PDB file of C-alpha atoms in Angstrom:
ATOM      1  CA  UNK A   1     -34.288 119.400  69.907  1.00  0.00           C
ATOM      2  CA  UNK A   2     -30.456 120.232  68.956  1.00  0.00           C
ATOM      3  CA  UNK A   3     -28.646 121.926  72.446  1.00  0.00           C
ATOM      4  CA  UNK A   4     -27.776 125.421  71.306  1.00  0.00           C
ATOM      5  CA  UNK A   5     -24.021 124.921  73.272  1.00  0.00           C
ATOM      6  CA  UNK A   6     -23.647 122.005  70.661  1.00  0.00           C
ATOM      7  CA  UNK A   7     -24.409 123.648  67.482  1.00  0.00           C
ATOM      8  CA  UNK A   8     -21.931 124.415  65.191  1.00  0.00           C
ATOM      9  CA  UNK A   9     -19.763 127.946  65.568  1.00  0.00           C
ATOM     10  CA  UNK A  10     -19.409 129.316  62.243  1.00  0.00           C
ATOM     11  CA  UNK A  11     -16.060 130.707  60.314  1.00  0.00           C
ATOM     12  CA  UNK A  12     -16.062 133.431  58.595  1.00  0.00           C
ATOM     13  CA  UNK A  13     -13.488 133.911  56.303  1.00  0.00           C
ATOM     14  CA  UNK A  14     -12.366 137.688  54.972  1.00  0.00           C
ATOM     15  CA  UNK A  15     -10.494 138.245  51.684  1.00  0.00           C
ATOM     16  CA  UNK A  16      -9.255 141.437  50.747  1.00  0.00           C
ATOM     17  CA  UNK A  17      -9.753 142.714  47.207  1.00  0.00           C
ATOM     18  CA  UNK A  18      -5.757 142.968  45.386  1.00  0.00           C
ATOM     19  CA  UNK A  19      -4.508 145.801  44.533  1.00  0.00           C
ATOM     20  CA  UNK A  20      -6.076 149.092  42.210  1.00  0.00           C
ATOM     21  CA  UNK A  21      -4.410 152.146  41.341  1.00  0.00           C
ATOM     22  CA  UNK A  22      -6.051 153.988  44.133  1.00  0.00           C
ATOM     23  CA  UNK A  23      -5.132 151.374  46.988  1.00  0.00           C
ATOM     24  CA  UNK A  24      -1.491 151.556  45.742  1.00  0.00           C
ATOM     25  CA  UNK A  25      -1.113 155.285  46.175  1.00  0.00           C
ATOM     26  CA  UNK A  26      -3.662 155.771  49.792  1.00  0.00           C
ATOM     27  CA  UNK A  27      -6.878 157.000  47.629  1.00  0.00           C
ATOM     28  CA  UNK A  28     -10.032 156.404  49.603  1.00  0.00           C
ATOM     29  CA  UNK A  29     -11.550 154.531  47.347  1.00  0.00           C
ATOM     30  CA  UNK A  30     -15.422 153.721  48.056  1.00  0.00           C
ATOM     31  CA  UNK A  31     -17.891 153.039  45.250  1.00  0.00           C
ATOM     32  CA  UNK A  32     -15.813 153.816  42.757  1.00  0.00           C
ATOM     33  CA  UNK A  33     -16.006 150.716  40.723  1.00  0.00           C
ATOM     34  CA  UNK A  34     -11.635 150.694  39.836  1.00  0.00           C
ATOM     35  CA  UNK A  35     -10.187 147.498  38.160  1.00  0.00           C
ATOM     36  CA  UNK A  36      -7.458 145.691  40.087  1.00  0.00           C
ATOM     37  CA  UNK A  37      -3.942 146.196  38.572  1.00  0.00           C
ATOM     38  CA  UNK A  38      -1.421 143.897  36.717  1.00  0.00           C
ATOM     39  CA  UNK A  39      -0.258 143.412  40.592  1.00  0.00           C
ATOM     40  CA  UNK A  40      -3.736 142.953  42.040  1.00  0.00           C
ATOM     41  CA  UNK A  41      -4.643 140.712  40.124  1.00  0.00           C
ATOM     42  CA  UNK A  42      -1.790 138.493  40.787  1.00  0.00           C
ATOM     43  CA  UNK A  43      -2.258 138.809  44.401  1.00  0.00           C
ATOM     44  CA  UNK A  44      -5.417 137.314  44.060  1.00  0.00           C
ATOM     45  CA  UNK A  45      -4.191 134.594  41.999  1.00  0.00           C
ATOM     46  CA  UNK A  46      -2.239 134.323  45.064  1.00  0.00           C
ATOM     47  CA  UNK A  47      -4.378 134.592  47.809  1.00  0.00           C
ATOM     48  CA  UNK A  48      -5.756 131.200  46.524  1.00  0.00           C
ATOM     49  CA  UNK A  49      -3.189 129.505  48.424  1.00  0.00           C
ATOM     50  CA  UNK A  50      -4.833 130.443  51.481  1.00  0.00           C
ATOM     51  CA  UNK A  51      -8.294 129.184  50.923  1.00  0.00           C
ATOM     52  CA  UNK A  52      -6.931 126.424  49.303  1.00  0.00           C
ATOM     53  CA  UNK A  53      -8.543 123.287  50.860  1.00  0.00           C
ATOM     54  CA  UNK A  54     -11.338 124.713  52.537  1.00  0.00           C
ATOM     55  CA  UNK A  55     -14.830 123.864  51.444  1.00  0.00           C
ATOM     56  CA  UNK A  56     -16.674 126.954  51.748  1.00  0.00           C
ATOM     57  CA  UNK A  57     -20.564 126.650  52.218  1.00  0.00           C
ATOM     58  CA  UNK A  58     -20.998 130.440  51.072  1.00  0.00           C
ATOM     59  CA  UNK A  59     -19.073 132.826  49.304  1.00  0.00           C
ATOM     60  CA  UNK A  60     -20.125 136.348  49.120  1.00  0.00           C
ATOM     61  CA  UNK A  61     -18.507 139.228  47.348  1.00  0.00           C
ATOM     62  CA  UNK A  62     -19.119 143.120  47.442  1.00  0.00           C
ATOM     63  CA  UNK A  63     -20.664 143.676  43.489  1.00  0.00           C
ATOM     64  CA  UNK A  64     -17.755 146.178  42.931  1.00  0.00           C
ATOM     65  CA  UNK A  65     -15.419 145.102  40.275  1.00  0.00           C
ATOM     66  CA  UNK A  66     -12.065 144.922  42.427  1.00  0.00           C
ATOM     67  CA  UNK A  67     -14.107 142.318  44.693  1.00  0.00           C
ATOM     68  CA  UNK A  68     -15.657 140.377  42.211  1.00  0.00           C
ATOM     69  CA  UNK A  69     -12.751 140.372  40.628  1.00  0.00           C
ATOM     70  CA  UNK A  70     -10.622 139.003  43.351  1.00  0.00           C
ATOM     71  CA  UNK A  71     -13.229 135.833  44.055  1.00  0.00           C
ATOM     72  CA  UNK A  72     -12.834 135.044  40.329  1.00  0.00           C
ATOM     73  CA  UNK A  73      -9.279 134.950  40.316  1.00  0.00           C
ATOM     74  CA  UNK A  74      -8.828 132.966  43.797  1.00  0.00           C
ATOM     75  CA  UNK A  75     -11.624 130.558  42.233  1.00  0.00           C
ATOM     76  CA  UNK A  76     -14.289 131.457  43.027  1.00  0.00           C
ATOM     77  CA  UNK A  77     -16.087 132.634  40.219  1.00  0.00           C
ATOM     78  CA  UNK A  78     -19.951 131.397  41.297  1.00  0.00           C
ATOM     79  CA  UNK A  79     -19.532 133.884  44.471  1.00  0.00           C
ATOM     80  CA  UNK A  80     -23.143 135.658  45.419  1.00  0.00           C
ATOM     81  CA  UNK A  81     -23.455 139.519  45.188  1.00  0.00           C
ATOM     82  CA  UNK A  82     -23.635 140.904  48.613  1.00  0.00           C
ATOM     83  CA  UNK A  83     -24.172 144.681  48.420  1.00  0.00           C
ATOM     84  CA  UNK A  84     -23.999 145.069  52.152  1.00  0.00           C
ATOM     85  CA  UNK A  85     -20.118 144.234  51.155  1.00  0.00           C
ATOM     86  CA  UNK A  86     -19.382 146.935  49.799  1.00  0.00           C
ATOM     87  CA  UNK A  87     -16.629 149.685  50.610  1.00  0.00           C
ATOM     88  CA  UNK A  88     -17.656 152.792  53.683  1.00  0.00           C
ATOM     89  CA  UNK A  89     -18.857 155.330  51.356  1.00  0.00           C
ATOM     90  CA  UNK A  90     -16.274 157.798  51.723  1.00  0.00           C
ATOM     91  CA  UNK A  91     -17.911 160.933  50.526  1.00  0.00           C
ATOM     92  CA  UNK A  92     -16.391 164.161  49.607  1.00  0.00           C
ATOM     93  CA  UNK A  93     -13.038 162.099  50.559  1.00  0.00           C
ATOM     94  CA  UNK A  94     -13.477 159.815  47.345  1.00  0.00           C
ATOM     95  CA  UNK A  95     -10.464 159.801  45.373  1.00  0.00           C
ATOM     96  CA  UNK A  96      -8.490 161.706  47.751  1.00  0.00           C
ATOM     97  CA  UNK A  97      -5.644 160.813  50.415  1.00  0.00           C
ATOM     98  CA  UNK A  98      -5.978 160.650  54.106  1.00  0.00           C
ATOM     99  CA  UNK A  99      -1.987 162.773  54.019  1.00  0.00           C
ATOM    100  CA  UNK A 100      -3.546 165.131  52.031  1.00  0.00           C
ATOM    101  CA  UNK A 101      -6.940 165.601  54.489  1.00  0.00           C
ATOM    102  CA  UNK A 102      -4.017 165.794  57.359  1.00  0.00           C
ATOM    103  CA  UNK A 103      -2.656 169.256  55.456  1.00  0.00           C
ATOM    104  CA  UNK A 104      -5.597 170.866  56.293  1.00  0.00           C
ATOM    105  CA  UNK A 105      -6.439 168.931  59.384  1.00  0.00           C
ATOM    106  CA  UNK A 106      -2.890 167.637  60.692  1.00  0.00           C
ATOM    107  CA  UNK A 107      -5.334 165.360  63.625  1.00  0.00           C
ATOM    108  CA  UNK A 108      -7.821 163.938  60.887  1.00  0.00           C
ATOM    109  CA  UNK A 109      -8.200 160.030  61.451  1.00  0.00           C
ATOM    110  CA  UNK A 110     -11.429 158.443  59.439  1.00  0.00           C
ATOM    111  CA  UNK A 111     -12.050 156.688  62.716  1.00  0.00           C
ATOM    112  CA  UNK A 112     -12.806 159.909  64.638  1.00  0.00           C
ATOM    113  CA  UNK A 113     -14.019 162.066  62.150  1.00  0.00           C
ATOM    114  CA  UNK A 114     -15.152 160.693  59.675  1.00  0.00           C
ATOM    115  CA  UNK A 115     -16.221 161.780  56.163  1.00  0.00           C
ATOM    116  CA  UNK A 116     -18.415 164.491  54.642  1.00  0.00           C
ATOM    117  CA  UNK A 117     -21.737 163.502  53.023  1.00  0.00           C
ATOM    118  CA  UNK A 118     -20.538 159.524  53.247  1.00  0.00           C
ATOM    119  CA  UNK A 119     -22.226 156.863  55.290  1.00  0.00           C
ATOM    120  CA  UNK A 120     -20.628 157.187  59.007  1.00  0.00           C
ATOM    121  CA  UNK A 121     -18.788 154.762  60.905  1.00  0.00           C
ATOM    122  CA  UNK A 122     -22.410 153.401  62.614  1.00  0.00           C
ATOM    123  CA  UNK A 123     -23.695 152.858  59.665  1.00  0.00           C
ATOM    124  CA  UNK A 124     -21.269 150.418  57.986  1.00  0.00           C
ATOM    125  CA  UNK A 125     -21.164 148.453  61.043  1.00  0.00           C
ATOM    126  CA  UNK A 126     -25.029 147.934  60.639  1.00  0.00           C
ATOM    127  CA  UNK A 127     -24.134 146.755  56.959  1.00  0.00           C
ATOM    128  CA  UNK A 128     -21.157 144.389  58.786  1.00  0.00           C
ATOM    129  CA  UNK A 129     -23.681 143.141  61.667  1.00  0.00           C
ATOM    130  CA  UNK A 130     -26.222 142.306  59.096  1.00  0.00           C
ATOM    131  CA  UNK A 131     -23.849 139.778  57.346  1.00  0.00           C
ATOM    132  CA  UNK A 132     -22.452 138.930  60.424  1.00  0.00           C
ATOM    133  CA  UNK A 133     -26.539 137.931  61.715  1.00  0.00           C
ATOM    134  CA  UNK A 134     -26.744 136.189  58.370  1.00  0.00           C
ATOM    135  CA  UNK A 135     -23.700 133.897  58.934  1.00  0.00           C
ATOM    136  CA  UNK A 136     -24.218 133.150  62.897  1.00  0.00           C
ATOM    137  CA  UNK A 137     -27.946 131.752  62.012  1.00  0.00           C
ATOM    138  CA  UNK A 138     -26.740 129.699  58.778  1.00  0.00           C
ATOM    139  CA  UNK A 139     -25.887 126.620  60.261  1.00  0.00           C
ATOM    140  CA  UNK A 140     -23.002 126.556  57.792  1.00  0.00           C
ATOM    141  CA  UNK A 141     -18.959 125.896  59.041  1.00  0.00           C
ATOM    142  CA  UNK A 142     -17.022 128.127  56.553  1.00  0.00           C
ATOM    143  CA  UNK A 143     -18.418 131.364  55.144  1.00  0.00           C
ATOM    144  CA  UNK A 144     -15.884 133.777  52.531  1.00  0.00           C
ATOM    145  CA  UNK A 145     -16.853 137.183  52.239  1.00  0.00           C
ATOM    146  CA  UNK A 146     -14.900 138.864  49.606  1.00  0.00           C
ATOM    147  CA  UNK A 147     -14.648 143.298  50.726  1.00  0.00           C
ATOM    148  CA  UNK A 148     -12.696 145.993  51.344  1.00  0.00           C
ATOM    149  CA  UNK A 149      -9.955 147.398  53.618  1.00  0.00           C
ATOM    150  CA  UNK A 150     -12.279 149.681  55.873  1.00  0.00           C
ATOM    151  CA  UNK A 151     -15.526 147.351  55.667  1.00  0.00           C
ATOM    152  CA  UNK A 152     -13.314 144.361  56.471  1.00  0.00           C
ATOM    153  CA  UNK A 153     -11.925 145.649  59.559  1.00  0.00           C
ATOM    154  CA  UNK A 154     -15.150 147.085  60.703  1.00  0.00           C
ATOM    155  CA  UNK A 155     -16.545 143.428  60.070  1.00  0.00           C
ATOM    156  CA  UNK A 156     -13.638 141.622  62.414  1.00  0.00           C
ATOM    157  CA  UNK A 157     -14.551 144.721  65.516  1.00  0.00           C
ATOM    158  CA  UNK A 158     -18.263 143.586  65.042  1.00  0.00           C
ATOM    159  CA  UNK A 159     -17.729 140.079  64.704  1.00  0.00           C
ATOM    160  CA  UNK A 160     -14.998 140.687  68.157  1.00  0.00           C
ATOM    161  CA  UNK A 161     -18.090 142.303  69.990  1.00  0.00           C
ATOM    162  CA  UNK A 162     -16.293 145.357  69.509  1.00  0.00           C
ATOM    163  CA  UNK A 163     -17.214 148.702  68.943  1.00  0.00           C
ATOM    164  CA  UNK A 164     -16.441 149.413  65.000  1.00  0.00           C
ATOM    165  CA  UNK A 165     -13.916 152.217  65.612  1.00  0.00           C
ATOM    166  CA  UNK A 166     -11.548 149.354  67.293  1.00  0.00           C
ATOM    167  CA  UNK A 167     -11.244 148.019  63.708  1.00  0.00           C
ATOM    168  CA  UNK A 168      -8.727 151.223  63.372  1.00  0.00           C
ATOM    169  CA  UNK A 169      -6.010 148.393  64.917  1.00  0.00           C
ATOM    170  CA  UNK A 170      -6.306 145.397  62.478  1.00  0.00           C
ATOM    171  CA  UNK A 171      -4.367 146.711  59.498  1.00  0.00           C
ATOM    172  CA  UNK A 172      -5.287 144.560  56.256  1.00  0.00           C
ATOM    173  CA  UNK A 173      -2.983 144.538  52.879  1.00  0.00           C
ATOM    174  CA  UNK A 174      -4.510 144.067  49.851  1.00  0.00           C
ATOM    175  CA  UNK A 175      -5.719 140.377  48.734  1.00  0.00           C
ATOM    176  CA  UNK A 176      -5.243 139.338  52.408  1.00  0.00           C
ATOM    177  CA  UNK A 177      -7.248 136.584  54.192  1.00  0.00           C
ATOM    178  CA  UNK A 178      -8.473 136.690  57.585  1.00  0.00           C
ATOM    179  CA  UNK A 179     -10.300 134.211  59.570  1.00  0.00           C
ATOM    180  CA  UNK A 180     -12.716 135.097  62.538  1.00  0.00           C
ATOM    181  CA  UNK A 181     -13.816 131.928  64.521  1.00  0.00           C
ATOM    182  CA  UNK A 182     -14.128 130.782  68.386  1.00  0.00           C
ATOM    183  CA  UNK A 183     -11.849 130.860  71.396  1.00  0.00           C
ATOM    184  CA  UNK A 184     -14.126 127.902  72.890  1.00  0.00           C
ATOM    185  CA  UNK A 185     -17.121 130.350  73.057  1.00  0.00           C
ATOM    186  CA  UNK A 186     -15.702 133.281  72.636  1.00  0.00           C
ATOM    187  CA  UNK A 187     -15.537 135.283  68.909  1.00  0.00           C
ATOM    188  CA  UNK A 188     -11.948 135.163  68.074  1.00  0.00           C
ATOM    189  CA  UNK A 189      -9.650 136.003  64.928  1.00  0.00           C
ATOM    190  CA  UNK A 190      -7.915 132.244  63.776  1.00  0.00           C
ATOM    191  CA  UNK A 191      -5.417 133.891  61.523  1.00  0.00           C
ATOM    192  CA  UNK A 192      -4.737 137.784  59.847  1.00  0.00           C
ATOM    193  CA  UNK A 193      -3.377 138.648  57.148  1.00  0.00           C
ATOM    194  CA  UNK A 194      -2.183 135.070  55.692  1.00  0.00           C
TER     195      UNK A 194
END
């Protein structure tokens, strides 16, 4: 019988999806299925840097375009569809600009309040803890999930044991990697932003 304190603690690795049109000018940008730019896609050429040298036992990617994208071009072209990857469902806010909500509603902060007719805050951390599950009972070492801004920092809070509105304080560029591992026992972030 293997000793639970011995077994192996899981990365997981985060990569942001590079740059679109809509992430360059502060669109929410959900399920709209945008390509990257000229610019994102470099970045993820990039971004391969990073992950270079790591044997991953799992890469997932959100099935939008931008994502899948972004794993191809920071090779990783064979990387499984996870649709519980996939960007908060922003709503009526699709398309449009948190400085533009803030005309109308000068305190607005997603975190807070929200969107209209969108999935809620709760409910993308459920889609975050269920990946999160997934990769804690694996067995594996290194796990890449390939997302979004919002989703990706709501995945770090959950992975932290934190409630998801904390993931309002890890700010994440586009085609950034992350890595969430241990402090001894304790869930921990390795490296942001790299």
């Amino acid at each position: 019988m293997t000793n639970p304190a011995l077994a192996p603690r899981p990365q997981l690795w985060i990569l942001r999806h590079g740059e679109t049109e809509w992430s360059k000018s502060g669109q929410y940008t959900g399920l709209t299925d945008l390509p990257l730019t000229v610019e994102g896609e470099q970045q993820a050429v990039e971004a391969r840097k990073a992950l270079d040298g790591v044997d991953f036992d799992l890469v997932l990617t959100s099935p939008l375009r931008r994502a899948r994208r972004t794993a191809e071009l920071a090779g990783f072209p064979d990387a499984q569809h996870e649709p519980l990857a996939v960007e908060w469902n922003y709503g009526d806010y699709e398309g449009i600009s948190s400085d533009l909500i803030r005309k109308d509603n000068p305190d607005y902060l997603i975190w807070t309040n929200g969107v209209p007719n969108g999935e809620s805050l709760d409910e993308v951390a459920a889609r975050a803890d269920k990946i999160i599950g997934r990769v804690l009972e694996s067995g594996m070492d290194n796990v890449l999930v390939v997302a979004h801004g919002h989703f990706s920092r709501i995945l770090t809070a959950r992975w932290l044991e934190l409630p998801p509105v904390e993931g309002r304080h890890f700010v994440l560029g586009t085609a950034k990697v992350c890595t969430l591992g241990w402090d001894k026992k304790t869930p921990a972030i390795v490296r942001w932003g790299l």
